[in-house]
């Protein structure tokens, strides 16, 4: 077993341990810091454009990674041909990747050019943005290279995907990851670094997404009525007419 095989067998579990322990530590000892530290109050124009681009683009990217890494190749071949699979993956992946990259570029520009926002930016934030941008660029590069005739010769569903699934069944296949091209190695290593710093940055807010908002009842607003000719404290006399 080569050193690279050992690396791809061991490092994912080290990363997973850091994510679990780091998230628990952050929640246990830094609950008040578990936030995105919103800066909408200082500037909203660029935020209204950059934030949806980044978040919706990232959502599509995550769904694409789930399909590509979790679903076995035999399942996708039963639904579509390899040509159609790589074509839609390349088109949707490129659109989502460029949207995500454009969104985070706007957010970084906003953070750098808006005085109060820049003053609230920590060294931790700068490191997070750097690694996140590198991960997005590396992932987009993998998508674009895979869409070329030379890149299409390698099917990540035969190397990277089974290696990823083998980690979760505690039977790591680092030998499969070794067979993947260098650009996949770079992308995965940057992703591992991103996950290692994840619990200690503002990205931790992902683990507390407000899913409950999708299912909570509607908020009903009612006017305060005047009872027995008397006005309620803090209420205003209703206007007459239309």
Backbone as CSV, one residue per row, in Angstrom:
resi,resn,N_x,N_y,N_z,CA_x,CA_y,CA_z,C_x,C_y,C_z
1,UNK,0.849,-1.192,0.000,0.000,0.000,0.000,0.888,1.247,0.000
2,UNK,0.644,2.137,-0.954,1.464,3.338,-1.088,1.036,4.398,-0.078
3,UNK,1.884,5.431,0.029,1.583,6.513,0.947,0.313,7.261,0.577
4,UNK,0.056,7.418,-0.741,-1.148,8.108,-1.182,-2.403,7.319,-0.823
5,UNK,-2.318,6.005,-0.929,-3.469,5.179,-0.557,-3.781,5.336,0.931
6,UNK,-2.738,5.345,1.755,-2.941,5.544,3.193,-3.537,6.922,3.461
7,UNK,-3.054,7.919,2.718,-3.575,9.280,2.879,-5.070,9.316,2.621
8,UNK,-5.516,8.749,1.495,-6.938,8.779,1.150,-7.767,7.840,2.011
9,UNK,-7.124,6.912,2.711,-7.839,6.036,3.640,-8.045,6.685,5.000
10,UNK,-7.078,7.488,5.433,-7.071,7.994,6.812,-7.612,9.420,6.917
11,UNK,-7.179,10.306,6.037,-7.504,11.724,6.158,-9.014,11.998,6.190
12,UNK,-9.847,11.303,5.404,-11.290,11.565,5.504,-11.841,11.355,6.910
13,UNK,-11.337,10.340,7.628,-11.821,10.094,8.992,-11.306,11.159,9.957
14,UNK,-10.094,11.647,9.731,-9.580,12.752,10.548,-10.448,13.991,10.340
15,UNK,-10.783,14.269,9.086,-11.640,15.408,8.768,-13.010,15.261,9.408
16,UNK,-13.583,14.072,9.319,-14.900,13.827,9.901,-14.872,14.021,11.416
17,UNK,-13.801,13.580,12.056,-13.665,13.750,13.506,-13.574,15.228,13.872
18,UNK,-12.824,15.996,13.088,-12.702,17.435,13.352,-14.049,18.123,13.201
19,UNK,-14.816,17.742,12.169,-16.132,18.346,11.949,-17.063,18.055,13.122
20,UNK,-17.098,16.807,13.573,-18.017,16.422,14.656,-17.608,17.061,15.980
21,UNK,-16.338,16.893,16.359,-15.867,17.434,17.634,-15.879,18.964,17.599
22,UNK,-15.453,19.548,16.486,-15.428,21.001,16.381,-16.819,21.612,16.452
23,UNK,-17.791,20.975,15.798,-19.161,21.476,15.842,-19.729,21.375,17.255
24,UNK,-19.455,20.243,17.918,-19.922,20.089,19.307,-19.280,21.142,20.200
25,UNK,-17.990,21.363,20.069,-17.281,22.357,20.888,-17.842,23.749,20.635
26,UNK,-18.080,24.064,19.364,-18.593,25.399,19.017,-19.971,25.614,19.631
27,UNK,-20.813,24.607,19.561,-22.157,24.738,20.117,-22.126,24.785,21.645
28,UNK,-21.189,24.042,22.228,-21.116,23.947,23.687,-20.531,25.205,24.318
29,UNK,-19.521,25.794,23.690,-18.800,26.889,24.315,-18.918,28.227,23.573
30,UNK,-19.585,28.252,22.422,-19.664,29.512,21.681,-21.046,29.655,21.034
31,UNK,-22.091,29.469,21.813,-23.439,29.552,21.271,-23.745,30.947,20.748
32,UNK,-23.253,31.972,21.444,-23.531,33.329,21.001,-22.743,33.692,19.739
33,UNK,-21.712,32.926,19.422,-20.953,33.169,18.199,-21.436,32.342,17.032
34,UNK,-22.469,31.520,17.272,-23.030,30.650,16.226,-23.951,31.496,15.352
35,UNK,-23.374,32.262,14.459,-24.150,33.200,13.661,-23.376,33.569,12.409
36,UNK,-24.081,34.117,11.438,-23.420,34.592,10.223,-22.917,36.025,10.378
37,UNK,-23.245,36.649,11.502,-22.894,38.056,11.747,-23.378,38.924,10.574
38,UNK,-24.683,38.954,10.413,-25.303,39.663,9.295,-24.848,41.115,9.235
39,UNK,-24.609,41.592,8.021,-24.175,42.976,7.811,-25.123,43.701,6.860
40,UNK,-26.361,43.218,6.744,-27.328,43.820,5.838,-27.627,45.267,6.196
41,UNK,-27.489,45.591,7.480,-27.761,46.950,7.935,-26.842,47.968,7.271
42,UNK,-25.607,47.564,6.956,-24.620,48.488,6.414,-24.724,48.644,4.892
43,UNK,-25.125,47.566,4.212,-25.223,47.626,2.751,-26.134,46.502,2.282
44,UNK,-27.109,46.818,1.435,-28.075,45.798,1.011,-28.166,45.618,-0.500
45,UNK,-27.707,46.595,-1.280,-27.863,46.512,-2.738,-27.079,45.335,-3.312
46,UNK,-25.774,45.276,-3.036,-24.967,44.169,-3.531,-25.349,42.859,-2.849
47,UNK,-25.769,42.946,-1.589,-26.150,41.743,-0.857,-27.363,41.081,-1.488
48,UNK,-28.317,41.886,-1.978,-29.522,41.347,-2.602,-29.208,40.597,-3.881
49,UNK,-28.092,40.926,-4.517,-27.706,40.246,-5.753,-26.766,39.077,-5.464
50,UNK,-25.726,39.341,-4.689,-24.694,38.336,-4.461,-25.156,37.162,-3.615
51,UNK,-25.946,37.433,-2.573,-26.350,36.363,-1.675,-27.230,35.305,-2.356
52,UNK,-28.285,35.676,-3.102,-29.063,34.644,-3.798,-28.255,33.886,-4.838
53,UNK,-27.388,34.595,-5.571,-26.546,33.915,-6.556,-25.685,32.847,-5.887
54,UNK,-25.066,33.223,-4.780,-24.188,32.286,-4.087,-24.961,31.127,-3.475
55,UNK,-26.025,31.423,-2.749,-26.725,30.379,-2.004,-27.488,29.418,-2.925
56,UNK,-28.201,29.952,-3.920,-28.922,29.070,-4.833,-27.971,28.301,-5.738
57,UNK,-26.880,28.969,-6.160,-25.873,28.255,-6.936,-25.231,27.145,-6.138
58,UNK,-24.912,27.428,-4.869,-24.315,26.417,-4.004,-25.280,25.260,-3.754
59,UNK,-26.575,25.565,-3.656,-27.569,24.512,-3.455,-27.580,23.534,-4.628
60,UNK,-27.518,24.068,-5.844,-27.470,23.203,-7.034,-26.169,22.414,-7.060
61,UNK,-25.071,23.052,-6.671,-23.776,22.361,-6.623,-23.823,21.184,-5.645
62,UNK,-24.422,21.406,-4.469,-24.514,20.341,-3.466,-25.363,19.188,-3.986
63,UNK,-26.501,19.509,-4.618,-27.356,18.453,-5.177,-26.603,17.670,-6.249
64,UNK,-25.841,18.379,-7.084,-25.051,17.704,-8.102,-24.003,16.781,-7.513
65,UNK,-23.367,17.218,-6.420,-22.377,16.359,-5.758,-23.037,15.123,-5.154
66,UNK,-24.235,15.294,-4.595,-24.943,14.140,-4.024,-25.271,13.126,-5.104
67,UNK,-25.753,13.615,-6.247,-26.083,12.711,-7.351,-24.835,12.008,-7.865
68,UNK,-23.750,12.769,-8.023,-22.541,12.195,-8.596,-21.778,11.270,-7.670
69,UNK,-21.828,11.545,-6.358,-21.027,10.769,-5.411,-21.796,9.637,-4.741
70,UNK,-23.068,9.864,-4.475,-23.847,8.891,-3.700,-24.536,7.860,-4.580
71,UNK,-25.081,8.291,-5.708,-25.828,7.375,-6.574,-24.854,6.548,-7.400
72,UNK,-24.920,5.211,-7.349,-23.998,4.360,-8.114,-24.143,4.548,-9.618
73,UNK,-23.081,4.267,-10.335,-23.067,4.431,-11.783,-24.122,3.564,-12.449
74,UNK,-24.332,2.351,-11.937,-25.304,1.443,-12.553,-26.714,2.020,-12.507
75,UNK,-27.026,2.801,-11.458,-28.357,3.395,-11.346,-28.568,4.481,-12.397
76,UNK,-27.560,5.336,-12.574,-27.703,6.415,-13.553,-27.712,5.870,-14.977
77,UNK,-26.960,4.802,-15.225,-26.967,4.195,-16.559,-28.310,3.579,-16.893
78,UNK,-29.063,3.176,-15.880,-30.391,2.616,-16.119,-31.390,3.686,-16.527
79,UNK,-31.053,4.952,-16.256,-31.962,6.051,-16.561,-31.564,6.786,-17.829
80,UNK,-30.260,6.983,-18.038,-29.787,7.754,-19.188,-28.441,7.212,-19.664
81,UNK,-28.072,7.584,-20.869,-26.791,7.159,-21.419,-25.669,7.976,-20.790
82,UNK,-24.439,7.492,-20.939,-23.295,8.209,-20.391,-23.160,9.597,-21.014
83,UNK,-23.442,9.679,-22.332,-23.321,10.964,-23.019,-24.298,11.984,-22.426
84,UNK,-25.540,11.580,-22.232,-26.545,12.490,-21.672,-26.174,12.869,-20.238
85,UNK,-25.689,11.893,-19.472,-25.323,12.159,-18.071,-24.229,13.210,-17.998
86,UNK,-23.144,13.007,-18.750,-22.026,13.950,-18.702,-22.422,15.303,-19.296
87,UNK,-23.316,15.300,-20.293,-23.741,16.549,-20.909,-24.535,17.401,-19.917
88,UNK,-25.535,16.786,-19.270,-26.330,17.566,-18.314,-25.514,17.946,-17.082
89,UNK,-24.606,17.044,-16.666,-23.757,17.369,-15.521,-22.838,18.542,-15.851
90,UNK,-22.319,18.561,-17.080,-21.439,19.650,-17.478,-22.163,20.978,-17.601
91,UNK,-23.350,20.953,-18.214,-24.099,22.196,-18.421,-24.604,22.755,-17.089
92,UNK,-25.321,21.917,-16.324,-25.858,22.382,-15.048,-24.738,22.726,-14.061
93,UNK,-23.676,21.903,-14.068,-22.559,22.169,-13.169,-21.861,23.473,-13.491
94,UNK,-21.701,23.758,-14.787,-21.044,25.007,-15.185,-21.896,26.217,-14.811
95,UNK,-23.207,26.138,-15.066,-24.096,27.255,-14.727,-24.089,27.503,-13.220
96,UNK,-24.254,26.414,-12.444,-24.268,26.562,-10.988,-22.919,27.047,-10.467
97,UNK,-21.833,26.540,-11.051,-20.498,26.945,-10.619,-20.226,28.415,-10.880
98,UNK,-20.580,28.891,-12.069,-20.359,30.304,-12.386,-21.267,31.204,-11.546
99,UNK,-22.505,30.759,-11.284,-23.401,31.546,-10.439,-22.839,31.657,-9.021
100,UNK,-22.354,30.538,-8.492,-21.774,30.538,-7.147,-20.533,31.418,-7.083
101,UNK,-19.680,31.300,-8.105,-18.448,32.090,-8.131,-18.753,33.574,-8.272
102,UNK,-19.725,33.918,-9.112,-20.113,35.323,-9.268,-20.689,35.869,-7.965
103,UNK,-21.520,35.060,-7.311,-22.123,35.486,-6.060,-21.098,35.756,-4.978
104,UNK,-20.158,34.846,-4.806,-19.163,35.047,-3.749,-18.197,36.168,-4.124
105,UNK,-17.967,36.389,-5.421,-17.122,37.506,-5.837,-17.793,38.841,-5.461
106,UNK,-19.096,38.926,-5.661,-19.825,40.138,-5.274,-19.806,40.335,-3.761
107,UNK,-19.950,39.242,-3.024,-19.954,39.346,-1.562,-18.583,39.776,-1.038
108,UNK,-17.521,39.255,-1.648,-16.171,39.655,-1.230,-15.910,41.111,-1.600
109,UNK,-16.334,41.519,-2.802,-16.175,42.921,-3.223,-16.933,43.848,-2.277
110,UNK,-18.151,43.448,-1.921,-18.955,44.238,-0.983,-18.263,44.333,0.363
111,UNK,-17.717,43.223,0.823,-17.062,43.214,2.132,-15.803,44.082,2.117
112,UNK,-15.125,44.137,0.992,-13.883,44.900,0.917,-14.121,46.388,0.715
113,UNK,-15.206,46.753,0.039,-15.414,48.158,-0.305,-16.378,48.878,0.622
114,UNK,-17.108,48.150,1.450,-18.027,48.775,2.406,-17.330,48.871,3.755
115,UNK,-17.044,50.102,4.188,-16.238,50.333,5.382,-16.653,49.549,6.616
116,UNK,-17.891,49.710,7.097,-18.288,48.995,8.316,-18.235,47.481,8.164
117,UNK,-18.554,46.987,6.968,-18.512,45.532,6.739,-17.069,45.035,6.768
118,UNK,-16.168,45.803,6.155,-14.760,45.413,6.142,-14.165,45.451,7.547
119,UNK,-14.580,46.426,8.344,-14.060,46.523,9.707,-14.518,45.347,10.565
120,UNK,-15.673,44.778,10.222,-16.194,43.631,10.977,-15.650,42.304,10.462
121,UNK,-14.794,42.351,9.432,-14.228,41.124,8.851,-13.011,40.687,9.656
122,UNK,-13.024,39.448,10.113,-11.928,38.919,10.923,-10.949,38.122,10.061
123,UNK,-9.825,37.786,10.647,-8.851,36.922,9.961,-9.489,35.572,9.654
124,UNK,-10.328,35.111,10.559,-11.057,33.864,10.362,-11.921,33.935,9.106
125,UNK,-12.603,35.069,8.899,-13.446,35.255,7.720,-12.612,35.235,6.441
126,UNK,-11.467,35.901,6.462,-10.606,35.959,5.277,-10.113,34.573,4.896
127,UNK,-9.722,33.765,5.893,-9.284,32.399,5.616,-10.426,31.582,5.036
128,UNK,-11.626,31.750,5.594,-12.791,31.009,5.113,-13.097,31.357,3.666
129,UNK,-13.088,32.661,3.336,-13.363,33.084,1.959,-12.311,32.535,0.994
130,UNK,-11.045,32.547,1.402,-9.977,32.058,0.541,-10.169,30.578,0.207
131,UNK,-10.380,29.759,1.236,-10.530,28.315,1.005,-11.806,28.031,0.231
132,UNK,-12.881,28.763,0.521,-14.144,28.547,-0.171,-14.028,28.884,-1.649
133,UNK,-13.367,29.984,-1.963,-13.172,30.356,-3.371,-12.312,29.321,-4.085
134,UNK,-11.256,28.857,-3.430,-10.403,27.835,-4.042,-11.193,26.553,-4.312
135,UNK,-12.066,26.179,-3.380,-12.875,24.972,-3.571,-13.830,25.134,-4.746
136,UNK,-14.444,26.322,-4.868,-15.376,26.566,-5.975,-14.638,26.566,-7.310
137,UNK,-13.488,27.236,-7.362,-12.706,27.289,-8.604,-12.223,25.899,-8.999
138,UNK,-11.741,25.129,-8.023,-11.271,23.776,-8.317,-12.405,22.890,-8.808
139,UNK,-13.582,23.006,-8.170,-14.728,22.211,-8.599,-15.200,22.600,-9.984
140,UNK,-15.230,23.898,-10.269,-15.626,24.362,-11.601,-14.622,23.903,-12.647
141,UNK,-13.353,23.891,-12.296,-12.318,23.406,-13.223,-12.535,21.934,-13.536
142,UNK,-12.869,21.140,-12.524,-13.148,19.709,-12.760,-14.323,19.544,-13.713
143,UNK,-15.348,20.387,-13.545,-16.515,20.306,-14.423,-16.156,20.661,-15.856
144,UNK,-15.398,21.734,-16.040,-15.041,22.174,-17.386,-14.073,21.200,-18.050
145,UNK,-13.103,20.687,-17.286,-12.156,19.713,-17.855,-12.883,18.430,-18.218
146,UNK,-13.842,18.007,-17.387,-14.599,16.791,-17.680,-15.466,16.922,-18.908
147,UNK,-15.800,18.172,-19.302,-16.628,18.380,-20.483,-15.818,18.345,-21.774
148,UNK,-14.489,18.386,-21.676,-13.645,18.322,-22.858,-13.441,16.866,-23.285
149,UNK,-13.080,16.623,-24.545,-12.862,15.241,-24.997,-11.810,14.508,-24.176
150,UNK,-10.722,15.218,-23.799,-9.688,14.560,-23.006,-10.136,14.254,-21.593
151,UNK,-10.878,15.190,-20.996,-11.334,14.988,-19.637,-12.430,13.964,-19.536
152,UNK,-13.224,13.824,-20.599,-14.332,12.871,-20.575,-13.851,11.427,-20.581
153,UNK,-12.551,11.230,-20.863,-12.025,9.869,-20.866,-12.015,9.260,-19.468
154,UNK,-12.002,10.129,-18.442,-12.038,9.619,-17.071,-13.426,9.813,-16.489
155,UNK,-13.996,8.742,-15.979,-15.315,8.792,-15.369,-15.143,8.725,-13.851
156,UNK,-15.416,9.836,-13.171,-15.226,9.888,-11.721,-16.151,8.928,-10.990
157,UNK,-17.195,8.455,-11.669,-18.107,7.510,-11.025,-17.466,6.146,-10.811
158,UNK,-16.295,5.948,-11.417,-15.581,4.681,-11.250,-14.427,4.781,-10.267
159,UNK,-14.097,5.991,-9.827,-12.979,6.168,-8.889,-13.386,6.993,-7.670
160,UNK,-13.668,8.280,-7.887,-13.967,9.186,-6.775,-15.257,8.774,-6.059
161,UNK,-16.293,8.465,-6.819,-17.587,8.139,-6.213,-17.533,6.879,-5.349
162,UNK,-17.011,5.750,-5.859,-16.927,4.573,-4.979,-15.995,4.771,-3.798
163,UNK,-14.935,5.570,-3.979,-14.069,5.887,-2.832,-14.846,6.641,-1.777
164,UNK,-15.662,7.612,-2.186,-16.459,8.389,-1.237,-17.439,7.489,-0.494
165,UNK,-18.101,6.595,-1.200,-19.076,5.712,-0.544,-18.400,4.706,0.371
166,UNK,-17.174,4.307,0.026,-16.472,3.324,0.851,-16.113,3.877,2.225
167,UNK,-15.964,5.194,2.313,-15.628,5.818,3.593,-16.752,5.600,4.600
168,UNK,-17.996,5.716,4.141,-19.144,5.667,5.038,-19.497,4.247,5.470
169,UNK,-19.000,3.254,4.761,-19.235,1.858,5.179,-18.009,1.301,5.894
170,UNK,-17.059,2.204,6.241,-15.855,1.854,6.998,-14.987,0.832,6.271
171,UNK,-14.978,0.910,4.947,-14.102,0.071,4.129,-13.427,0.950,3.080
172,UNK,-12.557,1.868,3.511,-11.987,2.868,2.607,-11.196,2.242,1.467
173,UNK,-11.401,2.770,0.274,-10.705,2.297,-0.929,-9.838,3.426,-1.472
174,UNK,-8.759,3.707,-0.763,-7.857,4.756,-1.217,-7.221,4.451,-2.555
175,UNK,-7.136,3.169,-2.900,-6.552,2.782,-4.188,-7.363,3.319,-5.363
176,UNK,-8.676,3.464,-5.166,-9.516,4.019,-6.234,-9.256,5.509,-6.417
177,UNK,-9.100,6.214,-5.301,-8.851,7.649,-5.383,-7.501,7.936,-6.018
178,UNK,-6.538,7.074,-5.791,-5.211,7.255,-6.387,-5.297,7.245,-7.911
179,UNK,-6.234,6.489,-8.454,-6.373,6.378,-9.908,-7.013,7.608,-10.546
180,UNK,-7.590,8.480,-9.740,-8.240,9.681,-10.275,-7.191,10.691,-10.730
181,UNK,-7.533,11.550,-11.698,-6.582,12.571,-12.173,-6.215,13.572,-11.083
182,UNK,-5.143,14.311,-11.333,-4.619,15.260,-10.355,-5.630,16.336,-10.007
183,UNK,-6.423,16.814,-10.989,-7.347,17.906,-10.696,-8.438,17.465,-9.721
184,UNK,-8.775,16.184,-9.707,-9.713,15.685,-8.706,-9.043,15.624,-7.338
185,UNK,-7.762,15.254,-7.294,-7.029,15.234,-6.025,-7.004,16.635,-5.406
186,UNK,-6.725,17.631,-6.240,-6.644,19.007,-5.736,-7.993,19.456,-5.197
187,UNK,-9.053,19.184,-5.962,-10.395,19.593,-5.539,-10.796,18.939,-4.219
188,UNK,-10.557,17.656,-4.090,-10.951,16.939,-2.874,-10.118,17.401,-1.679
189,UNK,-8.815,17.634,-1.878,-7.983,18.081,-0.760,-8.402,19.463,-0.262
190,UNK,-8.737,20.354,-1.192,-9.222,21.675,-0.776,-10.546,21.526,-0.034
191,UNK,-11.410,20.632,-0.507,-12.690,20.398,0.163,-12.479,19.866,1.582
192,UNK,-11.499,18.992,1.761,-11.210,18.461,3.094,-10.736,19.570,4.030
193,UNK,-9.907,20.467,3.519,-9.458,21.607,4.326,-10.651,22.486,4.697
194,UNK,-11.564,22.703,3.731,-12.746,23.518,3.990,-13.594,22.909,5.104
195,UNK,-13.775,21.600,5.070,-14.569,20.945,6.115,-13.863,21.006,7.469
196,UNK,-12.542,20.979,7.461,-11.803,21.055,8.732,-11.999,22.403,9.420
197,UNK,-12.060,23.486,8.645,-12.233,24.810,9.256,-13.704,25.178,9.398
198,UNK,-14.596,24.393,8.822,-16.023,24.698,8.793,-16.593,25.010,10.182
199,UNK,-16.384,24.147,11.195,-17.015,24.393,12.501,-16.532,25.652,13.195
200,UNK,-15.388,26.192,12.766,-14.782,27.322,13.464,-14.985,28.646,12.728
201,UNK,-15.847,28.636,11.706,-16.120,29.840,10.922,-17.617,30.121,10.914
202,UNK,-18.001,31.181,10.208,-19.419,31.513,10.109,-20.195,30.488,9.288
203,UNK,-19.505,29.588,8.581,-20.185,28.555,7.813,-20.960,27.592,8.699
204,UNK,-20.679,27.616,9.993,-21.349,26.701,10.915,-22.856,26.958,10.954
205,UNK,-23.297,28.135,10.504,-24.731,28.439,10.543,-25.531,27.509,9.635
206,UNK,-24.847,26.815,8.709,-25.543,25.867,7.835,-26.215,24.767,8.650
207,UNK,-25.601,24.402,9.773,-26.147,23.327,10.599,-27.382,23.760,11.377
208,UNK,-27.728,25.017,11.322,-28.929,25.498,12.012,-29.821,26.243,11.031
209,UNK,-29.956,25.717,9.830,-30.817,26.347,8.834,-32.252,26.366,9.342
210,UNK,-32.972,27.460,9.119,-34.341,27.596,9.662,-35.355,26.770,8.881
211,UNK,-35.224,25.444,8.941,-36.149,24.563,8.222,-37.573,24.729,8.755
212,UNK,-37.686,25.047,10.047,-39.010,25.192,10.648,-39.850,26.274,10.003
213,UNK,-39.207,27.262,9.380,-39.955,28.327,8.736,-40.817,27.816,7.588
214,UNK,-40.427,26.680,7.002,-41.187,26.123,5.887,-42.499,25.511,6.349
215,UNK,-42.596,25.157,7.612,-43.766,24.422,8.093,-44.527,25.157,9.198
216,UNK,-44.081,26.326,9.602,-44.761,27.028,10.674,-46.068,27.618,10.142
217,UNK,-47.075,27.814,10.994,-48.355,28.388,10.542,-48.195,29.846,10.148
218,UNK,-49.157,30.315,9.389,-49.124,31.704,8.968,-49.293,32.633,10.176
219,UNK,-48.696,33.791,10.081,-48.881,34.807,11.112,-50.094,35.658,10.725
220,UNK,-51.082,35.722,11.605,-52.311,36.458,11.333,-52.273,37.772,12.105
221,UNK,-52.429,38.856,11.399,-52.457,40.179,12.017,-53.906,40.637,12.159
222,UNK,-54.290,41.061,13.358,-55.650,41.531,13.612,-55.582,42.956,14.174
223,UNK,-56.547,43.749,13.798,-56.603,45.109,14.331,-57.174,45.076,15.740
224,UNK,-56.824,46.059,16.545,-57.308,46.148,17.920,-58.609,46.945,17.925
225,UNK,-59.682,46.320,18.407,-60.991,46.953,18.356,-61.244,47.788,19.616
226,UNK,-62.117,48.770,19.456,-62.523,49.613,20.579,-63.692,48.942,21.291
227,UNK,-63.590,48.765,22.595,-64.622,48.059,23.356,-65.374,49.031,24.250
228,UNK,-66.700,49.035,24.147,-67.586,49.836,25.004,-67.219,51.313,24.981
229,UNK,-66.853,51.785,23.792,-66.567,53.205,23.652,-65.248,53.629,24.229
230,UNK,-64.436,52.672,24.673,-63.147,53.010,25.253,-62.024,52.510,24.353
231,UNK,-60.984,53.285,24.253,-59.846,52.895,23.448,-58.876,52.080,24.290
232,UNK,-58.277,51.077,23.653,-57.266,50.280,24.332,-55.983,51.088,24.461
233,UNK,-55.214,50.775,25.470,-53.962,51.488,25.694,-53.035,51.275,24.507
234,UNK,-52.526,52.341,23.966,-51.596,52.243,22.852,-52.257,52.167,21.501
235,UNK,-53.585,52.149,21.457,-54.279,52.053,20.180,-54.638,53.444,19.680
236,UNK,-54.988,53.523,18.418,-55.368,54.791,17.804,-56.840,54.738,17.420
237,UNK,-57.498,55.893,17.463,-58.905,55.947,17.092,-59.033,55.629,15.599
238,UNK,-59.915,54.704,15.222,-60.060,54.352,13.803,-60.526,55.528,12.981
239,UNK,-60.018,55.638,11.753,-60.407,56.711,10.878,-61.797,56.450,10.299
240,UNK,-62.520,57.523,10.070,-63.850,57.419,9.485,-63.751,57.454,7.967
241,UNK,-64.777,56.917,7.335,-64.810,56.965,5.873,-64.071,55.785,5.243
242,UNK,-63.686,55.996,4.005,-63.057,54.905,3.271,-61.701,54.585,3.846
